[in-house]
Amino acid sequence: MRRRSAARRSAGWLIALVLLLSGSLISPAGPAAAAPQRPATPESAAQSTAQSAASAAEVRGFVDGHSHLFSYEAFGGMLMCGKPFDPDGVSEALSDCPDHRPNGELAWFENFTRTGSPTGTHDPVGWPTFRDWPAHDSLTHQQAYYTWVERAWKGGLRVLVNHLVANRQLCAIYPLRRNSCDEMSTLRLQAQRARELQDHIDAENGGPGRGWFRIVDDPAQARRTVEAGKLAVILGVETSEPFGCRQILGVPQCTKAQIDRGLDEMYALGVRSMFVCHKYDNALCGVRFDSGTQGVIVNLGNFLSTGTFWKARTCTGPQHDNPIEPGGVLPDQIAGWLPPGVSLPAYPPAPHCNTRGLTSLGEYMVQGLVKRGMLVEIDHMSVKAASRTLELLEAARYPGVVSSHSWADPGFFARIYALGGMITQYGHDAEHFVAEWRRGAAERQQHGVTGYGYGLDVNGMGRLPGPRAGGAADPVRYPFTSFEGVTLDRLRTGERVWDVNVDGVANYGLVPDWVEDMRLLAGDQIVRDLAAGAESYLRTWEAAAARRQT
């Protein structure tokens, strides 16, 4: 019995790992106002000089359409090490998890995600040396400390969509926790932490309302914030069972009244963008599959959450979900989670499409988002669910639709653009990002879309962009000047200095360096398109918010 228990704990960690990795795991614009200066602190040197002016007409700057600054409170609150800030300072915020000490040998989760093996070591000391983390491929350590976000803001970031995130099943599986597994409780806590960070930054900059980090509730407030040269932070939600909308053996565990109450509460918290489903089939919609070994494991998670494995057919249309591994086999560590007599299902030939689409409750939620003027996120929906969602939005001529981190079939992009929606690409490495930007250029031109964005998915347990292969022949040279005349030298925090040519995007502060790296690959046009991204996002949000029924 003890051996079986240990196996189950290890299995739980592996399932949790893959679920996060696969979801983890994306105009009125003139130059923005000069970034406000604050006294240097010992914890970070942003090393930037702002030289920009405000425009009353339009905004100019980058948009990150998908990140998770406060996911350290999710999944029980002990999966990710470190915080974006701590009232007691950087030494408290950027410290490793207790279970990673003394040498990282027990950090099974970190070791597996980084190297593919459960064994390994790392230096658990964070501040001030940061020998082994943060790093672009270290997925369980904080990558969005607030001074790193500040450097990204000084380098051109103007709109950041921060998704509050939760997963009840993952929390239940992971053996360590200090927070509730209730998804709504987790979302409330992260919204609270976002306000606390805003207050903390305000206090550093002279009092309420004076900080550079501003949580915004409507597009007009966002536009004023960006025009003032500050960072407009929009709250979103990416969760697997919104408002308790789980399904068990096909039976929904929520009602329309619960959806209305949940949407009203989220709106009151400041949430303006939402996913309808994520990773598991729920009472609202079927999901887009994961592939490979991780897909096999996520499929088992779907079974544990809903009582059924994914159901797939061979697609007959041009869009399709990710293929399910043929003849997939569960790793030995987690095969024991299958109940006696239950085996992985066989699937028809690829391409695969989830047979589950948007349910009647899912349609009700989409209509509820429209009624409230909120943005509808179609990433993670099955193609059947996404197509039906777009049909509803097209019938309503509703522009508020977003694909924020490359988890929708690209065949839907023309329909998103035709509605007036927005697409932000996952934070791939520079070469991959540039290639996808080029691929979609004709489509954007056809629909008159000038702005482009990224969905970095920071702290979403997906890797950040690594150093560019072959970059040594044409490296980013420090100091460099951003598109707005902001001079940036190598990022330093404590005793550690990072260089994008060597480290890639080790943390959020290196995003401007990544953009500069892409400029070297693709020229100034990619920077111009990214600099129009904030305006494009705000136009989509404005058009959606104008439809809100009060």
Coordinates of C-alpha atoms in Angstrom, one line a residue, residues 98-466:
P98 CA 11.2 25.0 0.8
D99 CA 10.9 21.5 -0.9
H100 CA 13.7 22.5 -3.4
R101 CA 16.3 22.8 -0.7
P102 CA 19.1 22.2 0.0
N103 CA 20.3 21.5 -3.6
G104 CA 17.2 21.0 -5.8
E105 CA 17.5 17.2 -5.6
L106 CA 14.0 16.9 -4.3
A107 CA 12.6 19.3 -6.9
W108 CA 11.2 16.5 -9.0
F109 CA 8.8 18.8 -10.8
E110 CA 11.5 21.3 -11.7
N111 CA 13.9 18.7 -12.8
F112 CA 11.5 16.8 -15.0
T113 CA 10.1 20.0 -16.7
R114 CA 13.6 21.3 -17.4
T115 CA 15.5 18.1 -18.4
G116 CA 13.0 15.4 -18.9
S117 CA 14.4 13.4 -15.9
P118 CA 13.0 13.4 -12.4
T119 CA 16.6 13.5 -11.0
G120 CA 18.9 16.5 -11.0
T121 CA 20.0 19.4 -8.9
H122 CA 19.9 23.2 -9.1
D123 CA 21.1 26.0 -6.9
P124 CA 18.0 27.0 -4.8
V125 CA 19.4 30.4 -3.9
G126 CA 17.5 33.1 -5.7
W127 CA 18.2 36.7 -4.7
P128 CA 20.9 37.9 -5.0
T129 CA 22.9 35.4 -7.0
F130 CA 20.3 33.8 -9.3
R131 CA 22.8 31.2 -10.5
D132 CA 20.2 28.7 -12.0
W133 CA 16.9 30.6 -12.1
P134 CA 15.0 32.4 -13.4
A135 CA 15.8 30.9 -16.8
H136 CA 13.8 30.6 -20.0
D137 CA 13.4 26.9 -19.4
S138 CA 12.9 26.9 -15.7
L139 CA 9.2 26.5 -15.3
T140 CA 8.5 26.4 -11.6
H141 CA 10.3 29.6 -10.6
Q142 CA 8.9 33.1 -10.7
Q143 CA 9.6 34.9 -14.1
A144 CA 7.6 38.1 -13.6
Y145 CA 9.0 40.0 -10.6
Y146 CA 7.5 43.5 -10.8
T147 CA 10.8 45.3 -11.6
W148 CA 11.2 43.0 -14.5
V149 CA 7.8 43.9 -15.7
E150 CA 8.8 47.5 -15.2
R151 CA 11.7 47.2 -17.5
A152 CA 9.4 45.7 -20.2
W153 CA 7.1 48.7 -19.7
K154 CA 10.0 51.1 -20.1
G155 CA 10.9 49.2 -23.2
G156 CA 7.5 49.7 -24.9
L157 CA 4.9 47.4 -23.2
R158 CA 1.6 49.4 -22.8
V159 CA -1.1 46.8 -22.5
L160 CA -0.8 43.6 -20.4
V161 CA -3.7 41.1 -20.1
N162 CA -3.1 39.3 -16.9
H163 CA -5.1 36.0 -16.8
L164 CA -6.2 34.8 -13.4
V165 CA -5.7 31.0 -13.6
A166 CA -6.9 27.9 -11.8
N167 CA -7.4 24.2 -12.3
R168 CA -9.2 22.2 -9.6
Q169 CA -8.1 18.8 -10.8
L170 CA -4.4 19.8 -10.9
C171 CA -4.7 21.3 -7.4
A172 CA -6.2 18.0 -6.1
I173 CA -3.5 15.9 -7.7
Y174 CA -0.5 17.9 -6.5
P175 CA 0.6 16.7 -3.1
L176 CA 1.6 20.1 -1.6
R177 CA -0.8 22.9 -1.1
R178 CA -1.6 25.9 1.2
N179 CA -4.6 27.3 -0.7
S180 CA -8.0 26.0 -1.5
C181 CA -8.6 24.0 -4.7
D182 CA -11.8 25.8 -5.3
E183 CA -11.3 27.6 -8.6
M184 CA -13.4 30.7 -7.8
S185 CA -11.6 31.2 -4.5
T186 CA -8.3 31.0 -6.4
L187 CA -9.4 33.6 -8.9
R188 CA -10.6 35.9 -6.2
L189 CA -7.2 35.6 -4.4
Q190 CA -5.2 36.4 -7.5
A191 CA -7.4 39.5 -8.2
Q192 CA -6.7 40.6 -4.7
R193 CA -2.9 40.1 -5.3
A194 CA -3.1 42.2 -8.4
R195 CA -4.6 45.1 -6.5
E196 CA -2.0 44.7 -3.8
L197 CA 0.8 44.9 -6.4
Q198 CA -0.8 48.1 -7.8
D199 CA -0.8 49.6 -4.3
H200 CA 2.8 48.6 -3.7
I201 CA 3.9 50.3 -6.9
D202 CA 1.8 53.4 -6.1
A203 CA 3.5 53.7 -2.7
E204 CA 6.9 53.6 -4.4
N205 CA 5.9 56.4 -6.7
G206 CA 4.4 58.9 -4.3
G207 CA 0.9 57.6 -3.5
P208 CA -2.4 56.3 -4.8
G209 CA -2.7 56.6 -8.6
R210 CA 0.9 57.6 -9.2
G211 CA 2.4 54.3 -10.1
W212 CA 3.1 52.9 -13.6
F213 CA 1.0 49.7 -13.1
R214 CA -2.7 50.5 -13.5
I215 CA -5.5 47.9 -13.5
V216 CA -8.1 49.3 -15.9
D217 CA -11.9 48.6 -16.0
D218 CA -12.8 50.0 -19.4
P219 CA -11.2 50.9 -22.7
A220 CA -11.4 54.7 -22.1
Q221 CA -9.5 54.3 -18.8
A222 CA -7.0 52.0 -20.6
R223 CA -6.5 54.6 -23.3
R224 CA -5.9 57.4 -20.8
T225 CA -3.5 55.2 -19.0
V226 CA -1.5 54.3 -22.1
E227 CA -1.5 58.0 -23.3
A228 CA 0.0 58.9 -19.9
G229 CA 2.8 56.5 -20.6
K230 CA 1.8 53.9 -18.0
L231 CA 1.0 50.2 -18.2
A232 CA -2.7 49.4 -18.6
V233 CA -3.4 46.0 -17.0
I234 CA -6.5 44.1 -18.0
L235 CA -7.7 41.2 -15.9
G236 CA -8.8 38.0 -17.7
V237 CA -9.6 34.5 -16.6
E238 CA -8.3 31.1 -17.9
T239 CA -9.8 28.3 -15.8
S240 CA -10.9 24.8 -16.5
E241 CA -14.3 24.8 -14.7
P242 CA -15.7 28.4 -14.7
F243 CA -18.2 28.9 -11.9
G244 CA -18.2 25.2 -11.1
C245 CA -19.2 24.2 -14.7
R246 CA -17.7 20.7 -14.5
Q247 CA -19.4 17.8 -16.3
I248 CA -19.3 14.3 -15.1
L249 CA -20.2 11.5 -17.5
G250 CA -21.8 14.2 -19.7
V251 CA -24.0 15.6 -16.9
P252 CA -23.4 19.4 -16.3
Q253 CA -22.7 20.4 -12.7
C254 CA -23.8 24.0 -13.1
T255 CA -26.8 26.0 -14.2
K256 CA -27.6 29.2 -16.1
A257 CA -28.1 31.0 -12.8
Q258 CA -24.6 30.0 -11.6
I259 CA -23.1 31.3 -14.9
D260 CA -24.9 34.6 -14.5
R261 CA -23.8 35.0 -10.9
G262 CA -20.2 34.0 -11.8
L263 CA -20.0 36.4 -14.7
D264 CA -21.4 39.2 -12.6
E265 CA -18.9 38.5 -9.9
M266 CA -16.0 38.4 -12.3
Y267 CA -17.1 41.6 -13.9
A268 CA -17.3 43.2 -10.5
L269 CA -13.7 42.0 -9.8
G270 CA -12.6 43.8 -13.0
V271 CA -12.3 40.8 -15.3
R272 CA -13.0 41.7 -18.9
S273 CA -11.8 38.7 -20.9
M274 CA -12.6 35.0 -20.3
F275 CA -11.9 31.5 -21.6
V276 CA -14.9 29.2 -21.8
C277 CA -13.0 26.0 -21.4
H278 CA -9.4 25.0 -20.8
K279 CA -7.7 21.5 -21.0
Y280 CA -10.7 19.4 -20.0
D281 CA -14.1 19.0 -21.6
N282 CA -16.4 20.8 -19.2
A283 CA -20.1 21.6 -19.1
L284 CA -19.6 24.5 -21.5
C285 CA -17.5 23.1 -24.4
G286 CA -15.1 20.5 -25.6
V287 CA -11.4 21.3 -25.7
R288 CA -8.7 21.3 -28.4
F289 CA -6.5 18.2 -27.7
D290 CA -2.9 18.0 -26.6
S291 CA -0.6 15.8 -28.6
G292 CA 2.2 13.3 -27.9
T293 CA 2.9 11.8 -24.5
Q294 CA 1.6 14.9 -22.8
G295 CA -1.7 14.5 -24.7
V296 CA -2.0 10.9 -23.4
I297 CA -1.5 12.2 -19.8
V298 CA -3.9 15.2 -20.2
N299 CA -6.4 12.7 -21.6
L300 CA -6.1 10.7 -18.4
G301 CA -6.6 14.0 -16.5
N302 CA -9.8 14.5 -18.6
F303 CA -10.9 11.0 -17.5
L304 CA -10.2 11.7 -13.8
S305 CA -12.0 15.1 -14.0
T306 CA -15.1 14.1 -16.1
G307 CA -15.3 10.3 -16.0
T308 CA -14.6 9.9 -19.7
F309 CA -11.7 10.1 -22.1
W310 CA -11.7 12.5 -25.1
K311 CA -14.0 11.4 -27.9
A312 CA -12.6 12.1 -31.4
R313 CA -13.6 11.6 -35.0
T314 CA -11.6 12.0 -38.2
C315 CA -12.1 15.6 -39.3
T316 CA -13.8 16.2 -42.6
G317 CA -13.3 20.0 -42.7
P318 CA -10.2 22.2 -43.1
Q319 CA -9.9 22.9 -39.4
H320 CA -8.8 20.3 -36.9
D321 CA -7.8 19.8 -33.3
N322 CA -4.3 18.6 -32.4
P323 CA -3.8 14.9 -33.2
I324 CA -4.0 12.3 -30.4
E325 CA -1.0 10.1 -30.2
P326 CA -1.8 6.8 -32.0
G327 CA -1.5 3.8 -29.7
G328 CA -0.4 6.1 -26.9
V329 CA 1.0 4.5 -23.8
L330 CA 1.0 6.0 -20.3
P331 CA 4.4 6.3 -18.6
D332 CA 4.9 3.6 -16.0
Q333 CA 4.9 6.1 -13.2
I334 CA 1.2 6.9 -13.8
A335 CA -0.2 3.8 -15.4
G336 CA -1.5 2.9 -11.9
W337 CA -4.0 5.7 -12.0
L338 CA -6.1 3.8 -14.5
P339 CA -8.9 1.9 -12.7
P340 CA -8.8 -1.9 -13.1
G341 CA -10.2 -3.0 -16.4
V342 CA -9.9 0.5 -17.9
S343 CA -7.5 1.1 -20.8
L344 CA -6.7 4.0 -23.1
P345 CA -9.2 4.3 -25.9
A346 CA -8.3 3.7 -29.6
Y347 CA -9.0 6.6 -32.0
P348 CA -9.7 6.8 -35.7
P349 CA -7.1 8.1 -38.1
A350 CA -6.0 11.7 -37.8
P351 CA -6.7 14.5 -38.4
H352 CA -8.7 14.5 -35.1
C353 CA -11.7 16.6 -34.1
N354 CA -13.3 16.5 -30.7
T355 CA -16.9 15.4 -31.0
R356 CA -17.8 17.8 -28.2
G357 CA -18.6 21.3 -29.2
L358 CA -20.3 24.2 -27.5
T359 CA -23.1 23.0 -25.3
S360 CA -26.3 24.9 -24.6
L361 CA -24.8 26.2 -21.4
G362 CA -21.7 27.2 -23.3
E363 CA -23.8 29.2 -25.7
Y364 CA -25.4 30.8 -22.7
M365 CA -22.0 31.8 -21.3
V366 CA -20.9 33.2 -24.7
Q367 CA -24.1 35.2 -24.9
G368 CA -23.5 36.3 -21.3
L369 CA -20.0 37.6 -22.2
V370 CA -21.5 39.5 -25.2
K371 CA -24.2 41.0 -23.0
R372 CA -21.6 42.3 -20.6
G373 CA -19.3 43.6 -23.4
M374 CA -16.5 41.2 -22.4
L375 CA -13.9 39.6 -24.6
V376 CA -14.4 36.0 -25.7
E377 CA -11.2 33.9 -25.8
I378 CA -11.5 31.0 -28.3
D379 CA -8.1 29.4 -27.6
H380 CA -8.4 25.9 -26.1
M381 CA -11.9 25.4 -27.6
S382 CA -12.3 22.4 -29.9
V383 CA -12.8 23.4 -33.5
K384 CA -16.4 22.4 -33.2
A385 CA -16.8 24.7 -30.2
A386 CA -14.8 27.5 -31.7
S387 CA -16.7 27.4 -35.0
R388 CA -20.0 27.6 -33.2
T389 CA -18.8 30.4 -31.0
L390 CA -17.8 32.4 -34.1
E391 CA -21.2 31.7 -35.7
L392 CA -22.9 33.2 -32.6
L393 CA -20.6 36.2 -32.7
E394 CA -21.0 36.7 -36.4
A395 CA -24.8 36.5 -36.1
A396 CA -24.5 39.2 -33.4
R397 CA -21.9 41.1 -35.3
Y398 CA -19.9 41.1 -32.1
P399 CA -16.2 42.1 -32.4
G400 CA -15.0 41.1 -29.0
V401 CA -13.2 37.9 -29.9
V402 CA -9.5 37.1 -29.1
S403 CA -7.0 34.3 -29.8
S404 CA -4.3 35.2 -27.3
H405 CA -1.6 32.5 -27.4
S406 CA -1.7 30.3 -30.5
W407 CA -4.1 27.7 -29.2
A408 CA -6.7 28.0 -32.0
D409 CA -6.6 26.6 -35.5
P410 CA -5.2 29.3 -37.8
G411 CA -8.1 28.6 -40.2
F412 CA -10.2 30.7 -37.8
F413 CA -8.0 33.8 -38.0
A414 CA -9.7 35.4 -41.0
R415 CA -13.1 35.1 -39.2
I416 CA -11.6 36.7 -36.1
Y417 CA -10.2 39.6 -38.0
A418 CA -13.4 40.0 -40.1
L419 CA -15.3 40.5 -36.8
G420 CA -12.8 43.1 -35.6
G421 CA -11.1 40.7 -33.2
M422 CA -7.5 40.5 -32.1
I423 CA -4.8 37.8 -32.4
T424 CA -1.6 37.7 -30.3
Q425 CA 1.0 35.0 -30.9
Y426 CA 2.5 32.8 -28.3
G427 CA 5.9 33.9 -27.1
H428 CA 7.9 31.6 -29.4
D429 CA 11.6 31.9 -30.0
A430 CA 12.6 34.9 -32.3
E431 CA 12.8 32.8 -35.5
H432 CA 9.5 31.0 -35.0
F433 CA 7.7 34.2 -34.0
V434 CA 9.0 36.1 -37.0
A435 CA 8.0 33.2 -39.4
E436 CA 4.4 33.2 -38.0
W437 CA 4.2 37.1 -38.2
R438 CA 5.2 36.9 -41.8
R439 CA 2.7 34.0 -42.6
G440 CA -0.2 36.1 -41.4
A441 CA 0.8 39.4 -43.0
A442 CA -1.5 39.0 -46.1
E443 CA -4.5 38.1 -43.9
R444 CA -3.9 41.2 -41.7
Q445 CA -3.6 43.4 -44.7
Q446 CA -6.8 42.0 -46.2
H447 CA -8.7 43.0 -43.1
G448 CA -7.0 46.3 -42.5
V449 CA -5.3 45.1 -39.3
T450 CA -2.1 47.1 -38.5
G451 CA -1.3 45.9 -35.1
Y452 CA 0.2 42.6 -33.9
G453 CA 0.9 41.3 -30.4
Y454 CA 2.4 38.5 -28.4
G455 CA 1.0 36.3 -25.6
L456 CA 4.1 35.5 -23.6
D457 CA 2.2 33.2 -21.2
V458 CA 4.7 34.1 -18.5
N459 CA 4.3 31.9 -15.4
G460 CA 2.0 29.7 -17.4
M461 CA 4.5 26.8 -17.2
G462 CA 5.5 27.1 -20.8
R463 CA 9.0 27.9 -21.9
L464 CA 9.9 31.5 -22.6
P465 CA 11.9 32.3 -25.8
G466 CA 15.3 30.8 -25.8

